[in-house]
Coordinates of C-alpha atoms and ligand atoms in Angstrom, one line a residue:
X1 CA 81.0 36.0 132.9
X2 CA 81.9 33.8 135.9
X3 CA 78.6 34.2 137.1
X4 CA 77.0 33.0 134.3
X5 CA 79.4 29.8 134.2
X6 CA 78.5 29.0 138.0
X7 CA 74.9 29.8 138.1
X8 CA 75.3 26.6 135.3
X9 CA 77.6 24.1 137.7
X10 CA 74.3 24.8 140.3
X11 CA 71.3 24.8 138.1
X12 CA 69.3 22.4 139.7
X13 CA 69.7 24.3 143.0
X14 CA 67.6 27.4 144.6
X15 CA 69.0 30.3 143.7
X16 CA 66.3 32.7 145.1
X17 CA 63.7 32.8 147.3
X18 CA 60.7 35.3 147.8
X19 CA 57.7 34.3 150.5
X20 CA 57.1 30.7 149.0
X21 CA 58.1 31.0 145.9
X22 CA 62.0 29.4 144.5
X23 CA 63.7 29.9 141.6
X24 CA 66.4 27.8 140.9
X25 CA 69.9 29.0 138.5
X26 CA 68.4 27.1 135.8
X27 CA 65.4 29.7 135.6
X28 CA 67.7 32.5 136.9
X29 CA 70.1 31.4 133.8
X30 CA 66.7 31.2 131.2
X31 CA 65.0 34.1 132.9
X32 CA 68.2 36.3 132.0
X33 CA 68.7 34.8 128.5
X34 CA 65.3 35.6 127.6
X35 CA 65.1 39.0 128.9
X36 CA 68.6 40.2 127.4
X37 CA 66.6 39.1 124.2
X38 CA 64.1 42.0 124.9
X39 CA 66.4 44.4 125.5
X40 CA 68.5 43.5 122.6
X41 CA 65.5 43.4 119.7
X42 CA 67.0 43.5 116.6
X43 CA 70.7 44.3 117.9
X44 CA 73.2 41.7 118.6
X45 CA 75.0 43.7 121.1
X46 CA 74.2 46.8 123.5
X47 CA 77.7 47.9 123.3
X48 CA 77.7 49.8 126.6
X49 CA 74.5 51.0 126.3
X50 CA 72.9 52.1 129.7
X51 CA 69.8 50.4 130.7
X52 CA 68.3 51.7 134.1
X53 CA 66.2 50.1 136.1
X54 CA 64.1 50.2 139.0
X55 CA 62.9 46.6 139.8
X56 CA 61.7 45.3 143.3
X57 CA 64.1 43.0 145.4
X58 CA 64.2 39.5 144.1
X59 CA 64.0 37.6 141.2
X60 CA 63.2 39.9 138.9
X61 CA 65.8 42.3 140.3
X62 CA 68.7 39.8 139.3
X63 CA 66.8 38.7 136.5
X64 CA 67.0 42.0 134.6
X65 CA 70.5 43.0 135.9
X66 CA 72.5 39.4 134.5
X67 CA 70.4 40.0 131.5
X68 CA 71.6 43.9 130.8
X69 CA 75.3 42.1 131.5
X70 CA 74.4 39.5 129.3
X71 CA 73.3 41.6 126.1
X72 CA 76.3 43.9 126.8
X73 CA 74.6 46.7 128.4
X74 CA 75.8 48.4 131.9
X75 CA 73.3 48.2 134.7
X76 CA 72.2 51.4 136.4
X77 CA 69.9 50.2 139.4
X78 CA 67.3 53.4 140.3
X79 CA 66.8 53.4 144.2
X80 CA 63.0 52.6 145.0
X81 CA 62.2 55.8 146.7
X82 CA 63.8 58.3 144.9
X83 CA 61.8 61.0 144.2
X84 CA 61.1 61.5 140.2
X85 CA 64.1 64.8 140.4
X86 CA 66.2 62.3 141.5
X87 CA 65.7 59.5 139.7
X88 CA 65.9 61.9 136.5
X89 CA 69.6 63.2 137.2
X90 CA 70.6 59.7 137.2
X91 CA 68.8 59.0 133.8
X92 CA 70.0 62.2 132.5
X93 CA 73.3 61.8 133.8
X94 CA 74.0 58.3 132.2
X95 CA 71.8 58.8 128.8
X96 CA 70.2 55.4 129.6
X97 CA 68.7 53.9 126.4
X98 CA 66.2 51.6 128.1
X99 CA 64.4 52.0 131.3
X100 CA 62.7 48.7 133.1
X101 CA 60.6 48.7 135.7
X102 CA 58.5 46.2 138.1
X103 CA 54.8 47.3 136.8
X104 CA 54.1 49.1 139.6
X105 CA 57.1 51.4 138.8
X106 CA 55.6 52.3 135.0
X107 CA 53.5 55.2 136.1
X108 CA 56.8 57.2 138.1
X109 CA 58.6 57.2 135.0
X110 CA 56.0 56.6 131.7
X111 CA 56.0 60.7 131.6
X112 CA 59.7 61.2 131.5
X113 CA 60.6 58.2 129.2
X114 CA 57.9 59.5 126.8
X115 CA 58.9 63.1 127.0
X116 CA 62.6 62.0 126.4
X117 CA 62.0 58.8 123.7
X118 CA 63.7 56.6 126.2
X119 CA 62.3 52.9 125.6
X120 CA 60.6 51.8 128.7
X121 CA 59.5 48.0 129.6
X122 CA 58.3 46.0 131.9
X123 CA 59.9 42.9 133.7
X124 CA 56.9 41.1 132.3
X125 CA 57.9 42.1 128.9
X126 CA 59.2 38.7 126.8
X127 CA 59.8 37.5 123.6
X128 CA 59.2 34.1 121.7
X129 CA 62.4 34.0 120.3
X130 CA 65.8 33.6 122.1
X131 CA 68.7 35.9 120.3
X132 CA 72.4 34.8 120.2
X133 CA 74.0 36.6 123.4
X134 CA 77.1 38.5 122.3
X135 CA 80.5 37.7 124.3
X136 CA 81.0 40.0 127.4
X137 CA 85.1 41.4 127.7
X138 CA 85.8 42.0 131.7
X139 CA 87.3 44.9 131.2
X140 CA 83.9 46.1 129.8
X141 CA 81.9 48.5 132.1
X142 CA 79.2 46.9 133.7
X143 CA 77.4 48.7 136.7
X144 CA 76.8 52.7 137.6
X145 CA 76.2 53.3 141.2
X146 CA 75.6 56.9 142.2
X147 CA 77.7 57.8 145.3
X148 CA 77.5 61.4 147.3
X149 CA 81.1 63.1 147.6
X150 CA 82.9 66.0 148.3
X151 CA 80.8 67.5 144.9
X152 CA 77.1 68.6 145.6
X153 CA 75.8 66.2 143.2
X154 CA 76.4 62.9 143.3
X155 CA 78.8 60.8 140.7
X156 CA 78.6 57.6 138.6
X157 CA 81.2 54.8 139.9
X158 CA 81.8 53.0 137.3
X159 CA 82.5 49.2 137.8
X160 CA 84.1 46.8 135.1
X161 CA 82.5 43.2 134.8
X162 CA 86.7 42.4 136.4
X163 CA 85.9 44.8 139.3
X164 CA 82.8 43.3 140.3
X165 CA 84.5 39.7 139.7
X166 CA 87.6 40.7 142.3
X167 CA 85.1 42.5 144.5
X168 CA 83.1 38.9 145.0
X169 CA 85.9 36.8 144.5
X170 CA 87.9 38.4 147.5
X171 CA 84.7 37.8 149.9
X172 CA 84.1 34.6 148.7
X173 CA 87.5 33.8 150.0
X174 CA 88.2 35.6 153.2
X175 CA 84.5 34.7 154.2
X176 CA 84.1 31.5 153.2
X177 CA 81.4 32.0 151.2
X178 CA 79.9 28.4 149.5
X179 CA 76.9 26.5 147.9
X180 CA 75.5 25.7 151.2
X181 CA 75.2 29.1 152.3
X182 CA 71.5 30.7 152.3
X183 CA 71.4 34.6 152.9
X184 CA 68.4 37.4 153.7
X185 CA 68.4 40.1 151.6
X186 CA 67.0 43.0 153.2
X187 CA 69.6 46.3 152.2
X188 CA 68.7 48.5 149.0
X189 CA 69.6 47.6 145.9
X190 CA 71.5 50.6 144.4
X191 CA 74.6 50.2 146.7
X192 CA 77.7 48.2 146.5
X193 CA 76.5 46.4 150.0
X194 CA 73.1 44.6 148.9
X195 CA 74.4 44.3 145.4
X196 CA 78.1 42.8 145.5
X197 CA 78.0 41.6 149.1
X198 CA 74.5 40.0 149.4
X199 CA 73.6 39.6 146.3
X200 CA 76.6 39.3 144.1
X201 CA 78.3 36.8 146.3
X202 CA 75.5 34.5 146.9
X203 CA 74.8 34.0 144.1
X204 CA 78.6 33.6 142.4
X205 CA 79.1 30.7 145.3
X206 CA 76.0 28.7 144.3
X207 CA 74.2 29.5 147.2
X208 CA 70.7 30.4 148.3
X209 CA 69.5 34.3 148.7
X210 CA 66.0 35.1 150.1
X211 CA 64.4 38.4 149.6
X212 CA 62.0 40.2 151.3
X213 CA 60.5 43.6 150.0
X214 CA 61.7 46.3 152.5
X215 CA 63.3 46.2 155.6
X216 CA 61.0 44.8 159.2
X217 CA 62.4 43.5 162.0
X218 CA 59.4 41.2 162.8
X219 CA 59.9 39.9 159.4
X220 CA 63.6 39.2 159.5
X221 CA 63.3 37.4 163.3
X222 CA 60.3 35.0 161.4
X223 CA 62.4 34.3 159.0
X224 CA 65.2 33.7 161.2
X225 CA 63.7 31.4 163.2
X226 CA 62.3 29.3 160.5
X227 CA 66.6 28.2 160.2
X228 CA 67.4 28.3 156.9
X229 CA 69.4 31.8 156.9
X230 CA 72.9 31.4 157.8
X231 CA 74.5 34.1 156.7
X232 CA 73.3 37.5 157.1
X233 CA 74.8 41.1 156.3
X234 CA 73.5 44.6 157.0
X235 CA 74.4 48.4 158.5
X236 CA 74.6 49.5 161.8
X237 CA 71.2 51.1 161.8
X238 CA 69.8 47.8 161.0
X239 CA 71.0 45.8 163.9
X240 CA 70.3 48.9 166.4
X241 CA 66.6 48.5 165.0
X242 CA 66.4 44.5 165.4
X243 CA 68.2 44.5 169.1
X244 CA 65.3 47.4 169.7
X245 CA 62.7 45.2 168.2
X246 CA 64.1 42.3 170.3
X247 CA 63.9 44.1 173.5
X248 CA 60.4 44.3 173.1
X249 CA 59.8 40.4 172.7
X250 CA 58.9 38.0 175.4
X251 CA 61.7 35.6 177.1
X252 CA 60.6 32.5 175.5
X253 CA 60.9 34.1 171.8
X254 CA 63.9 35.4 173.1
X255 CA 65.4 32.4 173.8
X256 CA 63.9 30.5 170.5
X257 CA 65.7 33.4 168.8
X258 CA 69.1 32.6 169.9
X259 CA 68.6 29.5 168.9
X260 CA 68.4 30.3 165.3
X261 CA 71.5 32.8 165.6
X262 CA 73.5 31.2 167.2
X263 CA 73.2 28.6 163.9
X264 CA 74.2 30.9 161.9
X265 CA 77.9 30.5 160.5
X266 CA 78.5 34.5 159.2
X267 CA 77.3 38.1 160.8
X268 CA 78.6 40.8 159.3
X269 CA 78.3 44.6 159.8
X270 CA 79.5 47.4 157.8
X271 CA 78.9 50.7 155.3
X272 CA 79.4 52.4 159.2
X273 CA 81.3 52.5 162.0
X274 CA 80.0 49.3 164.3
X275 CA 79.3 51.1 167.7
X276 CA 81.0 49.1 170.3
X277 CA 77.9 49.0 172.4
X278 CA 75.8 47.7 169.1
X279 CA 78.4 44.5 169.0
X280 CA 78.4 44.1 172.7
X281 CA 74.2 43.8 172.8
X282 CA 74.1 42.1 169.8
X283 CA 76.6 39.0 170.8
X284 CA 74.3 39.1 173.8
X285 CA 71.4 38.1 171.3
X286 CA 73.2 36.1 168.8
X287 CA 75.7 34.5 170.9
X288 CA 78.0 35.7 167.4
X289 CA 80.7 38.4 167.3
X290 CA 79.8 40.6 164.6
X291 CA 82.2 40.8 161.8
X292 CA 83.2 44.5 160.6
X293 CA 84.5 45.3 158.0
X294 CA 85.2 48.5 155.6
X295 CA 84.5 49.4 152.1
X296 CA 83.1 51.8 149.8
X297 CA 81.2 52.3 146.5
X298 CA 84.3 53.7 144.7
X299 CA 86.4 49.8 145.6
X300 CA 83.8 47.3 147.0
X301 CA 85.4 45.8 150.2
X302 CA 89.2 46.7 151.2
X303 CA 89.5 46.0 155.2
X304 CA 87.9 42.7 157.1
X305 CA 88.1 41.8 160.6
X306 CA 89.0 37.8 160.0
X307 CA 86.6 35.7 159.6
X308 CA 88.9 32.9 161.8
X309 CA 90.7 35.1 164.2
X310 CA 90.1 37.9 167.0
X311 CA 87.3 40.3 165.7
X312 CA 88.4 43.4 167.5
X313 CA 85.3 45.8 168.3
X314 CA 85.9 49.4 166.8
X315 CA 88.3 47.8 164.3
X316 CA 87.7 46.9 160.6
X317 CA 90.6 44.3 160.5
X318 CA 93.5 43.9 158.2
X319 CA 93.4 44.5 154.0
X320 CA 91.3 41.3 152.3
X321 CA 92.9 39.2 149.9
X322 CA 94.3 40.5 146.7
X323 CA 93.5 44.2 148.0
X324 CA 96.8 46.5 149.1
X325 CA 96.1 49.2 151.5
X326 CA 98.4 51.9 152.6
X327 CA 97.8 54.9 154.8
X328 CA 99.7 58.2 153.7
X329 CA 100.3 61.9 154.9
X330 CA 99.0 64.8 153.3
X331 CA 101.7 64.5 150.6
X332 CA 100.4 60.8 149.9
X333 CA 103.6 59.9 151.8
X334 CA 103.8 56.5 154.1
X335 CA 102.8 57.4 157.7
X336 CA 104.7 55.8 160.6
X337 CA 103.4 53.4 162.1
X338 CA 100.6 54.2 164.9
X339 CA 100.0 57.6 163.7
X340 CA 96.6 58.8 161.8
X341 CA 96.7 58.8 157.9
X342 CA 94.3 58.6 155.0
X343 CA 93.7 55.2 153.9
X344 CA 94.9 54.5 150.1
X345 CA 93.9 51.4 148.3
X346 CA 95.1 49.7 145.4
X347 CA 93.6 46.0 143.4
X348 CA 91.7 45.1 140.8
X349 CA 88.7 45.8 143.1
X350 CA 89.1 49.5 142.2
X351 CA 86.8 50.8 140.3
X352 CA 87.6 52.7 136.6
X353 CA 86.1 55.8 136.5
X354 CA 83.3 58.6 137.6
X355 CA 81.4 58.6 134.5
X356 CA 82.0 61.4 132.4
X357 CA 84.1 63.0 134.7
X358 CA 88.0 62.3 133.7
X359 CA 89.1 65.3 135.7
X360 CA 87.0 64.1 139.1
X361 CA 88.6 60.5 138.6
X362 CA 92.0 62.1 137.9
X363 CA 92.1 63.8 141.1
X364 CA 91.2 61.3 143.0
X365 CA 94.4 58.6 142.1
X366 CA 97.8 59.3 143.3
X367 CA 100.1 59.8 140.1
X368 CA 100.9 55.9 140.8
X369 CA 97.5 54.7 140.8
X370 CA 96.0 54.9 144.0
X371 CA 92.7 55.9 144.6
X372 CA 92.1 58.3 147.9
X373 CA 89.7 57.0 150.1
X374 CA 88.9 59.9 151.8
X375 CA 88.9 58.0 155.3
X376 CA 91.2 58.2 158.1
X377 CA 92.6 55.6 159.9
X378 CA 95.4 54.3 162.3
X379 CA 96.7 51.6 162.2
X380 CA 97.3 49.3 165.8
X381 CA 98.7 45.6 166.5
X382 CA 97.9 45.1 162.9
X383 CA 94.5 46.2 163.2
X384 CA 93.1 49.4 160.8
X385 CA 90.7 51.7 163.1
X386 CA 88.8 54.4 160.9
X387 CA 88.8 57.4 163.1
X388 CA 87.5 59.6 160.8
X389 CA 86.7 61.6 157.3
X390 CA 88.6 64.0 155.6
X391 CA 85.9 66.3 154.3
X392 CA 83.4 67.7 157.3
X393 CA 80.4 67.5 154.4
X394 CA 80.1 63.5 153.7
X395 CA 77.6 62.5 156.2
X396 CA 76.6 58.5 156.8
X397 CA 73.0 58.0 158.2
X398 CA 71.5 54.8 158.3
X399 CA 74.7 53.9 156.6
X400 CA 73.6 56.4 153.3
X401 CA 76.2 58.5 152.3
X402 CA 74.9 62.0 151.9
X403 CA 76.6 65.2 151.0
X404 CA 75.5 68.0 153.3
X405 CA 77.2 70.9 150.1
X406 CA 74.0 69.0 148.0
X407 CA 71.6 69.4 150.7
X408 CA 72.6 72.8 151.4
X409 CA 71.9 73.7 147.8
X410 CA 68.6 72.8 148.1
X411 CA 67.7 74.2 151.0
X412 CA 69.1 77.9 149.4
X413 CA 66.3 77.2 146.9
X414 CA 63.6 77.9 149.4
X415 CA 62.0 81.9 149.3
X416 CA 62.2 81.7 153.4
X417 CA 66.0 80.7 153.8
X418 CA 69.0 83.4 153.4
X419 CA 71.3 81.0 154.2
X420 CA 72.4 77.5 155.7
X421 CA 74.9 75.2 157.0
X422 CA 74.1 71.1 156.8
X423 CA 75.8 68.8 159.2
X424 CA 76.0 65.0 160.8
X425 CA 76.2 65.0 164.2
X426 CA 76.3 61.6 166.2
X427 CA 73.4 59.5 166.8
X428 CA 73.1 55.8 168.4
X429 CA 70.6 54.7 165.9
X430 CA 71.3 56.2 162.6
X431 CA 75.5 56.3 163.1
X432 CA 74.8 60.4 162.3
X433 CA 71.7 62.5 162.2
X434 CA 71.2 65.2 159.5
X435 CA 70.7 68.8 161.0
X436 CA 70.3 72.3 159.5
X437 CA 71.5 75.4 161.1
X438 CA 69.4 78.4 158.9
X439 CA 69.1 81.8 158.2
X440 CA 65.4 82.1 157.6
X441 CA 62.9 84.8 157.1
X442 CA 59.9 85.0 159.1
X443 CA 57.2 82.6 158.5
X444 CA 60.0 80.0 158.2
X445 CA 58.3 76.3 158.9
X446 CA 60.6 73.2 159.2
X447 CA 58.2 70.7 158.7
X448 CA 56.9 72.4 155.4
X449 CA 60.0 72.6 154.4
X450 CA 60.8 69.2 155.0
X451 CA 58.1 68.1 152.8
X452 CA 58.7 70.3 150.1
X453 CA 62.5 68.8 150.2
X454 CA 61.2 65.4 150.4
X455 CA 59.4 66.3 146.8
X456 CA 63.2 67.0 145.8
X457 CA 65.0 64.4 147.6
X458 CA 64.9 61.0 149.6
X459 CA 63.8 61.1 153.0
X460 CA 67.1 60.2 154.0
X461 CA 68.4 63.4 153.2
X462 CA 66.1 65.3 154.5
X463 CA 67.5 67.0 157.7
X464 CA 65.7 65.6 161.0
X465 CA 66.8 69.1 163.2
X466 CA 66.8 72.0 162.2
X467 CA 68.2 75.4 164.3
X468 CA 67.2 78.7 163.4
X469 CA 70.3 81.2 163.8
X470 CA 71.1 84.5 163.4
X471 CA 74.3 84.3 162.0
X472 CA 76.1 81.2 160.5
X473 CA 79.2 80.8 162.7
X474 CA 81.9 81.6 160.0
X475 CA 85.9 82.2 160.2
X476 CA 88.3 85.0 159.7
X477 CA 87.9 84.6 155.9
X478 CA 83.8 84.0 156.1
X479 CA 84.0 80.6 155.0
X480 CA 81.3 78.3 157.6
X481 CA 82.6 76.3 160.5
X482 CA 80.9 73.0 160.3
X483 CA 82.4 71.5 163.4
X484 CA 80.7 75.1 165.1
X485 CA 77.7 74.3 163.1
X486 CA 77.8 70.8 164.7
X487 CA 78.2 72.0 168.3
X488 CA 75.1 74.0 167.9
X489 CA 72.8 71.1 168.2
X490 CA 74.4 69.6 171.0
Ligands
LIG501 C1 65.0 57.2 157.3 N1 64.6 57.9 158.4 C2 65.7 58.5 159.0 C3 66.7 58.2 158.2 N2 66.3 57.4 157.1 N3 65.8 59.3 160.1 C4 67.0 59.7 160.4 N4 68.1 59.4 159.6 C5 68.0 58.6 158.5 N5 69.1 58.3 157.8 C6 63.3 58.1 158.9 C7 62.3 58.5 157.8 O1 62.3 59.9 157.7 C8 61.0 57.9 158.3 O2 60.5 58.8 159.3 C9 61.4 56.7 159.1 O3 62.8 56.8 159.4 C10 61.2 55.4 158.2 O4 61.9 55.7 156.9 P1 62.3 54.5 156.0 O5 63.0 55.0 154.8 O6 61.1 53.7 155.7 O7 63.3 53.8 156.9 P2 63.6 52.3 157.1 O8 62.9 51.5 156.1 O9 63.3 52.0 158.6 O10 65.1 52.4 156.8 C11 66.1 52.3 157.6 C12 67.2 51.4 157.0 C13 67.6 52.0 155.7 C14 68.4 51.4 158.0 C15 66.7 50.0 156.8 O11 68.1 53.3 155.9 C16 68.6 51.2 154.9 O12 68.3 50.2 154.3 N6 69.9 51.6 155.0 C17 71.0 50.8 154.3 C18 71.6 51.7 153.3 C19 72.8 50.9 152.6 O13 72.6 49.8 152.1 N7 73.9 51.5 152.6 C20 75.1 50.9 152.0 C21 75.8 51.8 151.0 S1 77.2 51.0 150.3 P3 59.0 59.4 159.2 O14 59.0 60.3 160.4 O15 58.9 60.0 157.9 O16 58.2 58.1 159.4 C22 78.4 51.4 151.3 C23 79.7 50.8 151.1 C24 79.9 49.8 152.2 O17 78.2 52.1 152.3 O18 80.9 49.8 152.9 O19 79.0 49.0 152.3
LIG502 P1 79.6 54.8 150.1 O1 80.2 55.9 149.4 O2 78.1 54.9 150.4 O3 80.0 53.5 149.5 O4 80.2 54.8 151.6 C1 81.6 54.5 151.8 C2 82.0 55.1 153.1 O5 81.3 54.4 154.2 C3 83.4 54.9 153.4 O6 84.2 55.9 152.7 C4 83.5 55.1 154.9 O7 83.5 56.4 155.3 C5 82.2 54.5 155.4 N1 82.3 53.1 155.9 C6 82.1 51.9 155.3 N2 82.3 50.9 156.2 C7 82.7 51.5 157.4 C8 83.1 51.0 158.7 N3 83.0 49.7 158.9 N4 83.4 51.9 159.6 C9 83.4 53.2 159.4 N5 83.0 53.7 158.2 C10 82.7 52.9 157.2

């Protein structure tokens, strides 16, 4: 594993940081080895086992993941907040052998993994002896990420130990990624974007990546202005909330804070479209142009604005290195240019499969190996713009993507709603809001039901409006309008 043989080229130097405490890729290197020992026992290899895990930012995060690469195993990273239905499909759904948690994790899941005779440990768990690590093929599977689509329920992306190397390696190189870099890690850690680009990349450069638990603007400014972070990556939503914090802070604090940007050798944005007005206020701050780019769980990062070159606002900038990108027609034909077409991509970035789902993976290649995005773009002066989605029912808030179809199913679950329609509809802050339009029966109360979904699902998916209708607006053959739906609420 390349990240193994570079974490040893930098093992005197600080790999990660929480508060005051470092941890350099010598202990990062031993931490893993030892740890892939527990999870191993009395086998020499975990031969594609699934290990879950739900494990707090930091160094026990990337602890626990190198060490489920290093005995073999593929990761499956839980998401902190899930509630316990969700965190079950994803167990059930991968038939994960071995769960680890942070401690204060144990009691969520002790229950389940009982119930089920799934082994569950702790990241304190350790051993006294070191086993022999078996040898890791790239074209192994190493990571499931769970990823909303065009289905109700979401699907396992399944990343190879070579995806996740071509997904790094491309960053590294079109951003000029290196040992002297030191990064914040604030995004969650069951996505592509914390994992590959924060993460993932810091740490394959040699480079320095600083944690802190969940995400506060007040923290992120301190630590900003303490000038060590000079590279720093998030979502939309995130630099809407710090310009909002930073409106509120006094001139001189201001001032100190551009200081510390402007510092800073790397900005980027992405996982959502950058509103223009975001980048404009945020250059303001920063004195730095934010760099946008595209990607998705399914192919880590395709599209880049340059990280030398114009970064054009409401563009995500031409195909990265070693990625091909194409857009196509309905018949998965080449559009001309300037005209509107789904985007296509093509490398070894591409991920191998939905797991357990051959017929979902098939349909979503071209017959020549191309996997569909979904997206819709245009292409100008060289330039790719997104300008859209092809399905109506993949939402992005907060720069989550949620499937309104799995919402929906939910909702139909409740005695007091007949019926209901789930939609995005455009919001400064969050990139889209998630609304409701319902059939209900009398009695019907959106804030009860908004808790008794939030027992169900995360509170990111839980719909912020909701509109009480008669009737669902529906076509000629009775099928729901959702671009009706969406002009309801505004
Ligand atoms: C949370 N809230 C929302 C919301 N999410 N409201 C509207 N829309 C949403 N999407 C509300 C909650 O209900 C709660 O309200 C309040 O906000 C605080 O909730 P929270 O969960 O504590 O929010 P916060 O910590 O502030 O989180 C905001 C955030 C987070 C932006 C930091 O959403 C985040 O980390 N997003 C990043 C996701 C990410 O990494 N995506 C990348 C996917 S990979 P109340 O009333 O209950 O207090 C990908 C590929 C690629 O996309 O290209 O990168
Ligand atoms: P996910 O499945 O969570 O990985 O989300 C991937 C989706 O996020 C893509 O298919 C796009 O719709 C969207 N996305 C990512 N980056 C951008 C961007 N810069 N602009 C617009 N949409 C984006």
């Amino acid at each position: 594993m390349k990240l193994i043989a570079s974490a040893r080229v930098h093992a005197q130097k600080t790999a990660i940081i929480e508060g005051l405490t470092k941890w350099s890729y010598k202990e990062l290197l031993e931490g893993s080895e030892k740890f892939s020992s527990c999870l191993l026992k009395s086998s020499n290899n975990l031969r594609g086992e699934r290990i879950a895990f739900m494990v707090d930012p930091g160094f026990d995060y990337v602890k626990v993941e190198w060490a489920i690469w290093r005995a073999g195993g593929v990761a499956v990273p839980l998401c902190l907040t899930h509630p316990l239905p969700s965190l079950q499909y994803v167990l059930e759904d991968t038939a994960a052998s071995i769960i680890v948690v942070s401690p204060q994790y144990q009691s969520i899941l002790k229950e389940y993994a009982s119930d089920n005779n799934i082994r569950l440990i702790t990241t304190v768990e350790t051993t006294a002896e070191n086993q022999a690590l078996p040898v890791i093929d790239r074209s192994d599977p190493a990571l499931i990420l769970y990823t909303s689509g065009t289905t109700n329920k979401p699907k396992g992306v399944v990343l190879t130990h070579a995806n996740l190397e071509a997904q790094m390696e491309n960053l590294i190189e079109a951003w000029k990624w290196s040992a002297d870099d030191h990064t914040l890690c604030v995004l969650p850690l069951h996505h592509v974007h914390g994992i590959v680009n924060v993460i993932g990349c810091s740490m394959l450069a040699g480079a320095t990546c600083e944690f802190i638990p969940n995400f506060s603007a007040e923290k992120i400014f301190a630590l900003f202005l303490e000038n060590r972070i000079n590279v720093f990556m998030a979502v939309p939503t995130i630099y809407y909330k710090l310009i909002t914090y930073w409106e509120t802070l006094g001139e001189a604090e201001q001032k100190s804070l551009y200081a510390s940007l402007k510092k800073f050798r790397l900005l980027v944005c992405g996982s959502a479209a950058l509103p223009v007005s975001t980048m404009e206020k945020w250059e303001r701050i920063s004195g730095h142009t934010l760099l946008e780019r595209y990607g998705m769980t399914e192919i880590g990062m395709a599209i880049s604005n340059p990280y030398d070159g114009e970064r054009r606002a409401g563009f995500v900038g031409i195909p990265l290195p070693n990625v091909e990108v194409r857009l196509v027609d309905e018949q998965f034909q080449d559009i001309p240019a300037g005209e509107q077409g789904e985007i296509l991509v093509k490398g070894e970035n591409v991920f191998k499969e939905y797991w357990g789902k051959p017929e979902e993976t098939k349909k979503e290649f071209t017959s020549d190996g191309w996997f569909k995005t979904g997206d819709v773009a245009i292409k100008e002066n060289n330039y790719y713009r997104i300008v859209g989605r092809s399905s109506v029912d993949i939402i992005k808030s907060g720069g989550y993507k949620i499937s309104a179809l799995e919402i929906e199913e939910v909702l139909r679950n409740h005695e007091w709603i007949k019926d209901c329609a789930v939609a995005g509809i455009p919001d400064d802050e969050w990139g889209e809001l998630v609304v409701a339009a319902v059939e209900a029966t009398e009695g019907f109360d959106a804030s009860i039901i908004n808790q008794w979904i939030r027992e169900r699902m995360p509170a990111y998916r839980t719909p912020k409006r909701y509109l009480v209708v008669e009737s669902l607006p529906r076509n000629a053959m009775g099928k729901v309008v959702k671009n009706d739906v969406k002009k309801l609420f505004t």
